[in-house]
Amino acid sequence: MSLRRVSVIGSGNWGSTIAKIVGCNIQKCPGFEMEVRMWVFEEMINDKKLTEIINEKHENTKYLPGVRLPCNVVATPDLLHATQDADVLIFVLPHQFLQRVCHQMKPALKQGVYGVSLMKGLALSENGCIRLLTDLIREQLSIPCAVMMGANLASEVSQEYYCEATIAAATLDMGRELKQLFQTDYFRIVVIQDEVGTELCGALKNIVAVGAGITEGLGYGDNTKAAVIRLGFMEMKSFIYEFFGDRNPQESTFLESCGVADLITTCYGGRNKRMGYALATTNEPLDELEREQLGGQSAQGPLTAYEVYNMLKSRDLLSKYPLFTAVHRICTREMPASEFLSCLANHPEHR
Amino acid sequence: MSLRRVSVIGSGNWGSTIAKIVGCNIQKCPGFEMEVRMWVFEEMINDKKLTEIINEKHENTKYLPGVRLPCNVVATPDLLHATQDADVLIFVLPHQFLQRVCHQMKPALKQGVYGVSLMKGLALSENGCIRLLTDLIREQLSIPCAVMMGANLASEVSQEYYCEATIAAATLDMGRELKQLFQTDYFRIVVIQDEVGTELCGALKNIVAVGAGITEGLGYGDNTKAAVIRLGFMEMKSFIYEFFGDRNPQESTFLESCGVADLITTCYGGRNKRMGYALATTNEPLDELEREQLGGQSAQGPLTAYEVYNMLKSRDLLSKYPLFTAVHRICTREMPASEFLSCLANHPEHR
């Protein structure tokens, strides 16, 4: 039997961290090709190409400085070179590039290849409806696509701090192979089958985190924050059943790492919470806050809140989702942050 | 129809906070006797009785200083006076006094009275099995007993910060009446029927909080803590089904305020987390740490861990509950805190 080849598409801090894990694991797994190609969007760092730096120093000095990559992880700027021989494609790139990347790799994919997405976010379809990133991969490339989500800040995983992740895969074989690739002593994997619930938890939790940050910014304590986290959790659940119920999301998914654990981590740290805090403690518009505090990068939560808001509005469902709705309105500054909690006073959960 | 009377048994910070809420609500509810008696374990504060201070100043200066109580809350040191005419008994006292208090009030209870317990903890039966505090009330007094649990730090609720609680009551009538007594604009109630799941979540979460504190004390970050919280959550669930499955605990209870929200709050603040942190950063025995850091009060988590450990051990189930087991062993100093995470590496959840 020929050896199976794994490629990583993307090389940010999470992509590099995952390349490190997969590279190490493959050295112990006889069924795999030793080399793990990592597609890098080429850029120049002090007159030197990033791919060359990675391949010479075995370190992504720009996005994951200080962490040594195993020698079998090979950076390449050539997308086709990275993807054409692969049996497993790990998608871990900023999702605004996904469509273009899929388009470029499509002509030269190997028979039987499948993907696994580590991307957190949503796409929009032409009619303004929310679309899963994995559906975009599935449809554009005509391949199956699993997901891996969880409470996994790259900075902590790359330091080998104990944590968990959830892999959702439609078939047991895929789940088993992915667990073999990703699990380590410190990075513990639970495999489930609910791909849709897993992916949506990863995206929707960012809205809740903005809400948690608003609560903090308003000066409330841990109880209030816990109430906001829980109500957000219930809206996530309700939203998933409402719009993706036909794809069989599972109640138990919400208690996996991709659900409750990722939600907690995101509500206590990270840029979405930070933006919520800033929205409650300043009067500046969101893009100004992102410029100042995130060096111009976007937080995912406000964007997801906007997409979700439009979908809810078009179906006349805003009143069922007061937390999602309030977060969106506070992000756009239509509503003062100080009104956040009064929007939750008559939450459908309390009827 | 005669007016219904509500009494509060206990007057610590949570008892006083609840007396405030119930007292205010009753002033707006025509079906209730205006006076709310609050049983106070009498003590002298600078040569003056605590009950007199409360009744003159309308403030529990010892346990809830700075918070004004409504004038219809009347402190009494006489347990029978507090309980004999009551239709609803709110149990909110340190649970080591429960048995004695029940014994004293039993001879003079009104027909049709029921209880609601706000106490978090477990009792032990004679054979070393865990027993619900409400079962003790139900059996000793032969009355029904509901529970109210949730992410409710007294200090925050008494400041009227927005938060939630779960009331579990066997009948709809009871649930409806209790919601009327407890709910305010800022204190939002969800009524469910799963009394057993609700009460056990409130007790077991304290073990997990010790674990969260240990993780923090060991210097790990948010991901690791989220993994510990989640694994603890799964052990809580598994334990409840294992030992109380015949009493029909509900999956959905875990997503109520008494479940996930209370767990989060307790793992990010409070004395159990603090003890966990201290266990990981010192070599002192637990009772020494409690003396130093909690002024000699006990944290609930280590005690509950001990009770749970014995029950698991007697049934040969320790390996199914590595987190509960490790927390107990670290509390007794049988095991160094530094081994905590290696105990979780092969958690049954990851098989």
XYZ file of C-alpha atoms in Angstrom:
702
model
C 0.000 0.000 0.000
C 1.325 3.420 -0.828
C 2.056 5.839 1.985
C -0.501 8.513 2.723
C 0.491 12.151 2.443
C -0.715 14.996 4.643
C -0.507 18.694 3.764
C -1.204 21.805 5.756
C -2.756 24.741 3.924
C -1.898 27.811 5.895
C 0.973 28.817 8.151
C -0.233 31.342 10.695
C 0.277 30.604 14.365
C -2.402 27.918 14.454
C -1.296 26.409 11.132
C 2.318 26.271 12.251
C 1.342 24.771 15.596
C -0.655 22.059 13.888
C 2.145 21.400 11.397
C 4.416 20.836 14.372
C 2.028 18.299 15.931
C 1.286 16.469 12.706
C 4.959 16.434 11.716
C 5.932 14.869 15.038
C 3.150 12.311 14.956
C 3.893 11.220 11.403
C 7.464 10.396 12.377
C 5.972 7.686 14.572
C 3.306 6.451 12.114
C 4.588 4.035 9.485
C 1.566 4.440 7.201
C 2.418 8.010 6.247
C 4.816 9.756 3.917
C 7.397 11.414 6.171
C 7.268 14.811 4.487
C 4.461 17.203 5.528
C 4.156 20.070 3.110
C 2.913 23.351 4.528
C 1.617 25.909 2.098
C 2.867 29.375 3.010
C 1.556 32.602 1.547
C 4.971 33.914 0.584
C 6.203 37.132 2.089
C 9.574 38.805 2.523
C 11.058 39.143 5.992
C 14.123 41.400 5.939
C 14.844 40.570 2.281
C 14.435 36.863 2.816
C 11.530 34.673 1.824
C 9.455 33.338 4.711
C 9.460 29.823 3.209
C 13.255 29.830 3.113
C 13.464 30.995 6.698
C 11.085 28.250 7.811
C 12.958 25.557 5.905
C 16.389 26.660 7.075
C 15.611 27.520 10.674
C 12.751 25.050 11.212
C 10.838 27.855 12.784
C 8.112 30.201 11.574
C 9.849 33.268 12.907
C 7.012 35.547 11.882
C 3.890 33.752 13.121
C 5.154 31.276 15.699
C 8.503 32.564 16.898
C 10.396 30.491 19.428
C 8.791 27.170 18.551
C 10.878 24.593 16.701
C 9.157 22.743 13.880
C 10.077 19.129 13.156
C 12.438 18.676 10.193
C 9.847 16.859 8.091
C 7.619 19.950 7.880
C 8.544 21.595 4.580
C 7.258 25.041 3.705
C 6.298 25.706 0.118
C 4.880 28.809 -1.552
C 3.460 26.695 -4.391
C -0.124 25.758 -3.624
C -0.306 22.985 -6.198
C 2.944 21.475 -4.998
C 1.515 21.468 -1.479
C -1.800 19.929 -2.375
C -1.652 17.784 -5.492
C -0.268 14.598 -3.926
C -2.043 14.891 -0.615
C -4.503 12.380 0.817
C -5.408 14.644 3.742
C -5.651 18.417 3.411
C -5.615 20.441 6.622
C -7.316 23.781 5.981
C -6.054 26.373 8.415
C -5.958 29.671 6.566
C -7.804 32.991 7.023
C -11.182 32.156 5.613
C -11.410 35.115 3.278
C -8.780 33.350 1.117
C -10.577 30.019 1.105
C -12.580 30.421 -2.083
C -9.559 31.495 -4.111
C -7.345 28.760 -2.724
C -9.955 26.095 -3.463
C -10.302 27.380 -6.995
C -6.547 27.137 -7.537
C -6.049 23.679 -6.091
C -9.100 22.073 -7.604
C -7.665 20.983 -10.981
C -4.901 18.867 -9.447
C -6.358 16.993 -6.505
C -5.641 13.343 -5.902
C -8.436 10.809 -6.051
C -9.841 9.983 -2.600
C -8.425 13.044 -0.860
C -10.404 14.587 1.980
C -10.120 17.761 3.992
C -10.276 18.782 7.617
C -11.044 22.384 8.473
C -9.556 24.148 11.473
C -11.006 27.498 10.400
C -13.455 29.350 12.596
C -15.923 31.548 10.799
C -18.788 31.562 8.358
C -19.204 32.259 4.693
C -22.216 33.933 3.148
C -24.081 32.509 0.209
C -25.354 34.737 -2.563
C -28.811 35.089 -1.009
C -27.333 36.368 2.272
C -27.702 33.062 4.058
C -25.000 31.681 6.283
C -22.896 28.992 4.758
C -20.438 26.659 6.420
C -16.813 26.993 5.371
C -16.675 23.218 5.056
C -19.671 23.293 2.707
C -17.741 25.675 0.522
C -14.845 23.175 0.493
C -17.169 20.211 -0.068
C -18.969 21.884 -2.931
C -16.050 23.575 -4.649
C -13.719 20.576 -4.442
C -16.242 17.707 -4.329
C -14.423 16.098 -1.417
C -15.530 15.156 2.109
C -14.471 17.571 4.799
C -14.171 16.970 8.541
C -13.593 19.671 11.175
C -11.424 20.102 14.237
C -12.428 22.714 16.810
C -11.825 23.218 20.502
C -10.419 25.379 23.231
C -7.072 25.722 21.497
C -5.206 28.986 21.699
C -2.226 28.398 19.425
C 0.143 30.047 21.872
C -0.738 27.528 24.577
C -0.876 24.452 22.346
C 2.501 25.293 20.850
C 3.909 25.360 24.419
C 2.508 21.858 24.883
C 0.073 22.866 27.608
C -2.554 20.223 28.203
C -5.752 20.830 26.248
C -8.503 19.155 24.275
C -10.021 19.324 20.827
C -13.026 17.859 19.067
C -12.764 16.198 15.681
C -16.026 15.716 13.833
C -15.876 13.387 10.868
C -18.629 11.750 8.874
C -16.945 8.355 8.820
C -15.172 6.367 11.498
C -12.151 5.769 9.275
C -11.613 9.439 8.738
C -12.060 10.130 12.446
C -9.570 7.425 13.354
C -6.932 8.684 10.922
C -7.322 12.282 12.032
C -7.040 11.358 15.682
C -3.817 9.512 14.869
C -2.484 12.630 13.168
C -3.491 15.162 15.810
C -3.531 13.530 19.241
C -0.523 13.847 21.549
C -0.006 13.400 25.283
C -0.957 17.016 25.842
C -3.430 17.533 22.982
C -6.347 15.206 23.653
C -8.906 14.428 20.980
C -12.504 13.319 21.137
C -13.926 12.140 17.813
C -17.613 12.662 17.115
C -19.727 12.631 13.968
C -21.596 15.923 14.226
C -19.621 18.022 11.741
C -22.225 20.761 11.472
C -22.701 21.346 15.203
C -18.971 21.315 15.792
C -18.212 23.872 13.108
C -21.047 26.192 14.045
C -20.100 26.220 17.727
C -16.634 27.373 16.679
C -18.064 30.282 14.714
C -20.981 31.408 16.891
C -19.102 31.441 20.179
C -17.275 34.589 19.044
C -20.512 36.580 19.216
C -21.011 35.474 22.803
C -17.439 36.460 23.638
C -18.124 40.034 22.508
C -21.111 40.009 24.879
C -18.964 38.692 27.723
C -16.487 41.514 27.102
C -19.286 44.112 27.117
C -20.441 42.821 30.504
C -16.922 43.113 31.863
C -16.534 46.589 30.409
C -19.762 47.655 32.111
C -18.222 46.639 35.427
C -20.320 43.589 36.202
C -18.930 40.549 37.962
C -18.620 36.840 37.409
C -22.289 35.946 37.869
C -23.458 38.336 35.234
C -20.790 37.135 32.882
C -21.771 33.528 33.516
C -25.407 34.408 32.766
C -24.373 36.067 29.507
C -22.225 33.085 28.547
C -25.067 30.688 29.277
C -27.715 32.704 27.441
C -25.346 33.001 24.497
C -24.797 29.258 24.635
C -28.557 28.695 24.495
C -28.863 31.035 21.512
C -26.038 29.173 19.761
C -27.903 25.942 20.304
C -31.227 27.323 19.247
C -29.689 28.889 16.125
C -28.021 25.648 15.107
C -31.259 23.691 15.448
C -33.257 26.421 13.750
C -31.164 26.739 10.622
C -29.274 23.449 10.416
C -31.701 21.107 12.148
C -32.091 19.068 8.967
C -28.415 18.123 9.209
C -28.860 16.398 12.519
C -26.842 18.393 15.061
C -26.396 16.531 18.360
C -27.165 17.800 21.845
C -24.003 16.138 23.172
C -21.786 18.231 20.874
C -22.409 21.262 23.086
C -20.590 19.564 25.953
C -17.535 18.704 23.865
C -14.412 20.833 23.748
C -15.721 22.571 20.606
C -18.788 23.629 22.594
C -18.633 24.583 26.227
C -14.835 24.588 26.621
C -14.105 26.731 23.572
C -16.890 29.097 24.615
C -15.418 29.530 28.097
C -11.881 30.140 26.827
C -13.081 32.669 24.286
C -15.225 34.526 26.810
C -12.312 34.878 29.236
C -9.546 35.751 26.782
C -8.886 36.713 23.197
C -9.674 39.500 20.850
C -13.448 39.186 20.692
C -13.808 39.655 24.408
C -11.341 42.516 24.172
C -13.450 44.266 21.528
C -16.557 43.849 23.700
C -14.746 45.426 26.606
C -13.617 48.317 24.422
C -17.125 48.835 23.036
C -18.432 49.219 26.590
C -15.710 51.534 27.830
C -15.269 53.937 24.893
C -17.444 55.677 22.322
C -15.232 54.913 19.356
C -16.490 53.010 16.342
C -15.500 49.369 16.067
C -13.098 49.773 13.150
C -11.238 52.418 15.114
C -10.986 50.077 18.097
C -9.737 47.264 15.887
C -7.146 49.592 14.399
C -5.940 50.688 17.805
C -6.088 47.411 19.679
C -5.743 44.651 17.101
C -3.321 46.412 14.763
C -6.047 46.615 12.131
C -6.941 42.921 12.187
C -10.629 42.154 12.464
C -12.256 40.380 15.351
C -14.423 37.529 14.111
C -17.306 38.080 16.534
C -18.707 41.370 15.185
C -18.555 40.002 11.638
C -20.341 36.811 12.597
C -22.874 38.839 14.599
C -23.607 40.864 11.473
C -24.113 37.780 9.331
C -26.294 36.109 11.929
C -28.294 39.299 12.458
C -29.140 39.564 8.781
C -30.230 35.968 8.629
C -32.417 36.362 11.736
C -33.887 39.616 10.503
C -34.841 38.213 7.125
C -36.804 35.472 8.915
C -38.316 37.795 11.511
C -36.583 35.966 14.368
C -34.704 38.767 16.119
C -36.821 38.603 19.273
C -35.877 34.960 19.800
C -32.178 35.927 19.883
C -31.891 39.055 22.038
C -28.225 38.487 22.882
C -27.031 37.983 19.300
C -29.153 40.957 18.249
C -27.888 43.258 20.992
C -24.249 42.354 20.322
C -24.672 43.269 16.660
C -26.380 46.560 17.466
C -23.707 47.483 19.979
C -20.954 46.630 17.467
C -22.479 49.008 14.931
C -23.064 51.609 17.666
C -26.793 51.673 16.877
C -27.348 50.910 20.551
C -25.325 52.018 23.590
C -23.487 49.193 25.347
C -25.132 50.228 28.603
C -28.436 48.815 27.326
C -27.009 45.343 26.827
C -28.357 43.725 29.984
C -31.787 45.263 29.754
C -32.076 43.476 26.383
C -31.595 40.196 28.242
C -34.101 40.888 31.026
C -36.922 39.228 29.128
C -34.943 36.550 27.410
C -37.061 33.723 25.938
C -35.140 31.376 28.259
C -36.834 33.018 31.248
C -40.411 32.609 30.072
C -58.260 32.279 51.330
C -55.681 32.834 54.025
C -52.452 34.528 53.131
C -49.398 32.368 52.616
C -46.377 32.866 54.817
C -42.741 32.540 53.795
C -39.813 32.049 56.174
C -36.079 32.078 55.624
C -34.022 29.661 57.694
C -30.537 31.058 57.800
C -29.070 34.542 57.686
C -25.579 34.396 56.237
C -24.757 36.521 53.212
C -26.800 34.361 50.854
C -29.683 34.004 53.290
C -29.806 37.744 53.898
C -29.631 38.453 50.154
C -32.520 36.114 49.507
C -34.521 37.585 52.396
C -34.077 40.964 50.736
C -35.388 39.690 47.392
C -38.309 37.746 48.867
C -39.220 40.603 51.187
C -39.365 43.066 48.287
C -41.339 40.706 46.068
C -43.893 39.901 48.743
C -44.702 43.589 49.129
C -46.021 43.418 45.576
C -47.809 40.050 45.864
C -51.250 40.229 47.447
C -51.467 36.492 48.171
C -48.747 36.561 50.822
C -48.485 37.554 54.458
C -46.377 40.736 54.474
C -43.990 39.634 57.231
C -41.055 37.392 56.243
C -39.452 35.822 59.277
C -35.746 35.108 59.032
C -34.295 32.679 61.523
C -30.958 33.952 62.830
C -28.501 31.893 64.825
C -28.165 34.428 67.612
C -24.787 35.952 68.318
C -23.548 39.010 70.113
C -21.966 41.839 68.138
C -20.358 44.392 70.476
C -22.712 43.505 73.314
C -25.781 43.657 71.120
C -27.801 40.774 69.712
C -27.527 40.289 65.963
C -31.327 39.902 65.648
C -31.837 43.264 67.342
C -29.322 44.921 65.078
C -31.019 43.493 62.007
C -34.480 44.536 63.154
C -33.426 48.035 64.158
C -31.051 48.857 61.341
C -32.673 46.715 58.631
C -29.238 45.490 57.773
C -27.292 42.337 58.595
C -24.191 44.240 59.591
C -22.214 41.078 60.190
C -22.914 38.969 57.102
C -24.218 41.417 54.515
C -22.997 44.839 55.532
C -24.031 47.810 53.439
C -27.189 46.236 52.019
C -30.535 47.483 53.267
C -33.172 44.860 53.987
C -36.843 45.620 53.396
C -38.791 46.460 56.543
C -40.980 43.366 56.327
C -38.003 41.052 56.894
C -38.020 40.304 60.608
C -35.117 38.508 62.247
C -35.911 36.013 64.981
C -33.633 33.789 67.053
C -36.536 31.445 67.781
C -36.604 28.634 65.256
C -40.152 27.544 66.023
C -41.414 31.095 65.793
C -39.749 31.357 62.403
C -41.093 28.112 61.029
C -44.346 27.032 62.647
C -46.744 29.194 60.618
C -44.851 29.038 57.358
C -46.205 27.648 54.084
C -42.835 27.959 52.352
C -39.538 27.309 54.141
C -36.390 28.614 52.484
C -33.433 26.558 53.715
C -30.232 28.554 53.420
C -28.067 27.583 56.360
C -24.653 25.895 56.643
C -25.563 22.309 55.980
C -23.835 20.852 59.015
C -26.683 22.387 61.090
C -29.441 21.022 58.898
C -30.152 17.814 60.742
C -30.427 19.533 64.106
C -32.591 22.334 62.765
C -34.958 19.871 61.098
C -35.228 17.931 64.295
C -36.173 21.060 66.242
C -38.750 22.413 63.811
C -40.430 19.119 63.020
C -43.003 19.007 65.835
C -44.609 22.317 64.883
C -44.883 22.445 61.117
C -47.996 23.627 59.355
C -49.988 21.232 57.200
C -49.101 21.563 53.505
C -45.807 23.358 54.047
C -42.977 22.721 51.601
C -39.313 23.611 51.488
C -36.863 24.990 48.971
C -33.169 24.417 49.538
C -30.519 26.931 48.544
C -27.763 24.920 50.240
C -24.855 23.561 48.258
C -23.321 20.404 49.597
C -23.977 16.756 50.318
C -24.822 14.734 53.362
C -23.567 11.245 54.063
C -25.850 8.379 54.972
C -24.838 5.859 57.607
C -23.426 3.427 55.069
C -21.093 6.104 53.641
C -23.253 6.800 50.610
C -23.911 10.287 49.394
C -27.252 11.681 50.337
C -28.968 14.784 49.036
C -29.578 17.545 51.540
C -33.128 17.809 50.229
C -33.646 14.089 50.855
C -32.679 14.687 54.432
C -35.307 17.453 54.609
C -37.908 15.352 52.798
C -37.364 12.354 55.023
C -36.943 14.083 58.346
C -39.850 16.494 57.893
C -42.056 14.498 55.505
C -42.521 17.527 53.250
C -41.747 18.146 49.574
C -38.579 20.100 48.919
C -37.597 22.053 45.818
C -34.140 23.529 45.137
C -32.761 26.778 43.804
C -29.199 26.816 42.474
C -27.275 28.941 40.022
C -24.379 31.250 39.369
C -25.229 33.453 42.325
C -22.453 34.958 44.366
C -24.315 36.679 47.196
C -22.108 39.745 46.960
C -23.132 40.321 43.341
C -26.814 39.460 43.720
C -27.114 41.765 46.708
C -25.747 44.573 44.509
C -28.521 43.785 42.027
C -26.166 42.738 39.267
C -27.937 40.827 36.518
C -27.803 37.077 36.977
C -29.769 33.870 36.646
C -30.867 30.984 38.824
C -32.537 27.621 38.315
C -35.480 26.491 40.406
C -36.267 22.800 40.276
C -39.626 21.800 41.685
C -41.563 18.589 41.391
C -44.864 20.318 40.676
C -45.755 23.228 38.444
C -47.616 25.000 41.242
C -44.613 24.976 43.486
C -42.380 26.159 40.642
C -44.758 28.985 39.825
C -44.990 30.186 43.414
C -41.224 30.056 43.930
C -40.573 31.988 40.743
C -42.975 34.650 41.950
C -41.073 34.863 45.238
C -37.569 34.931 43.790
C -37.578 36.520 40.349
C -36.717 40.198 39.910
C -35.630 42.337 36.963
C -32.028 41.462 37.675
C -32.446 37.958 39.128
C -33.864 35.798 36.357
C -35.338 32.414 37.054
C -35.799 29.337 34.916
C -38.079 26.694 36.444
C -37.420 23.045 35.670
C -38.479 19.777 37.252
C -35.172 17.972 37.690
C -34.599 18.483 41.413
C -31.909 15.844 41.699
C -29.744 17.010 38.792
C -30.024 20.617 39.901
C -28.962 19.927 43.465
C -26.111 17.628 42.527
C -24.656 20.090 40.021
C -24.532 22.666 42.815
C -22.565 20.310 45.058
C -20.247 18.566 42.586
C -19.074 21.697 40.789
C -16.989 22.609 43.833
C -14.702 19.637 43.216
C -14.102 20.853 39.669
C -13.349 24.347 40.953
C -10.539 22.980 43.119
C -9.161 21.343 39.961
C -9.413 24.619 38.033
C -7.489 26.344 40.803
C -4.787 23.665 40.762
C -4.348 24.208 37.010
C -3.986 27.938 37.549
C -1.546 27.397 40.389
C 0.570 25.169 38.144
C 0.864 28.063 35.703
C -1.263 26.729 32.869
C -3.409 28.967 30.703
C -7.019 29.287 29.652
C -7.122 26.253 27.361
C -5.951 23.889 30.020
C -8.381 25.335 32.485
C -11.221 25.001 29.981
C -10.253 21.343 29.433
C -10.293 20.732 33.184
C -13.651 22.460 33.545
C -15.102 20.389 30.721
C -13.721 17.069 31.938
C -15.022 17.894 35.399
C -18.396 18.707 33.876
C -18.449 15.309 32.164
C -17.573 13.567 35.428
C -20.373 15.462 37.195
C -22.784 14.270 34.555
C -21.537 10.732 34.603
C -21.658 10.616 38.409
C -25.223 11.892 38.499
C -26.398 9.281 36.006
C -24.384 6.552 37.702
C -25.716 7.039 41.218
C -29.002 8.878 40.732
C -30.052 7.638 37.318
C -33.164 6.038 38.762
C -34.414 9.489 39.735
C -34.494 10.678 36.170
C -31.899 13.448 35.881
C -32.260 15.438 32.639
C -29.534 16.191 30.084
C -30.873 19.719 29.655
C -30.263 20.550 33.335
C -26.542 20.744 32.624
C -27.093 23.746 30.383
C -29.155 25.630 32.962
C -27.703 28.225 35.291
C -27.291 25.552 38.004
C -25.098 23.587 35.587
C -22.742 25.258 33.169
C -23.073 28.835 34.478
C -22.530 28.005 38.135
C -19.611 25.790 37.171
C -17.939 28.604 35.226
C -18.400 31.172 37.982
C -17.064 28.812 40.609
C -14.038 27.854 38.516
C -13.087 31.501 37.979
C -13.707 32.837 41.484
C -14.480 31.802 45.024
C -12.863 29.854 47.785
C -12.700 26.423 46.171
C -10.668 27.709 43.272
C -8.522 29.609 45.751
C -7.801 26.441 47.723
C -6.846 24.640 44.514
C -4.429 27.411 43.652
C -2.912 27.266 47.140
C -2.577 23.475 46.979
C -0.550 23.828 43.777
C 1.690 26.648 44.958
C 2.532 25.581 48.521
C 3.295 22.387 50.405
C 1.070 23.109 53.363
C -1.747 20.811 54.381
C -5.253 21.841 53.441
C -6.455 22.680 56.934
C -3.489 25.015 57.330
C -4.368 26.713 54.044
C -7.997 27.067 55.106
C -6.896 28.561 58.380
C -4.624 31.068 56.660
C -6.745 31.982 53.687
C -10.355 31.367 54.662
C -10.093 32.363 58.309
C -10.655 28.773 59.326
C -13.826 28.260 57.288
C -13.907 25.140 55.161
C -14.053 25.082 51.431
C -16.834 22.796 50.233
C -14.916 21.238 47.351
C -12.351 19.157 49.282
C -15.103 17.833 51.547
C -17.315 16.881 48.632
C -14.316 15.337 46.860
C -13.715 13.179 49.924
C -17.331 11.995 50.049
C -17.418 11.303 46.336
C -14.070 9.518 46.472
C -15.289 7.121 49.144
C -18.416 6.339 47.219
C -16.453 5.723 44.007
C -13.872 3.630 45.801
C -16.434 1.397 47.455
C -17.851 0.610 44.022
C -14.481 0.236 42.325
C -15.152 3.169 39.990
C -12.138 5.420 40.621
C -10.671 4.919 37.151
C -13.840 6.264 35.545
C -13.435 9.531 37.464
C -9.765 10.507 37.248
C -10.410 14.205 37.884
C -12.532 13.743 41.009
C -10.028 11.165 42.249
C -6.981 13.343 41.619
C -8.558 16.371 43.294
C -9.237 14.327 46.416
C -5.720 12.905 46.496
C -4.190 16.338 46.037
C -6.383 17.772 48.810
C -5.125 15.121 51.218
C -1.554 15.593 49.971
C -1.335 11.908 49.027
C -0.388 13.078 45.549
C 1.631 16.142 44.479
C -0.411 18.758 42.622
C 2.123 18.643 39.799
C 0.750 15.234 38.787
C -2.762 16.529 38.265
C -2.697 16.825 34.487
C -0.954 13.536 33.891
C -3.940 11.950 35.669
C -6.156 13.405 32.949
C -4.026 12.320 29.991
C -5.939 9.092 29.580
C -9.332 10.304 30.610
C -12.200 7.975 29.639
C -13.576 10.867 27.580
C -10.617 10.535 25.219
C -11.001 6.851 24.475
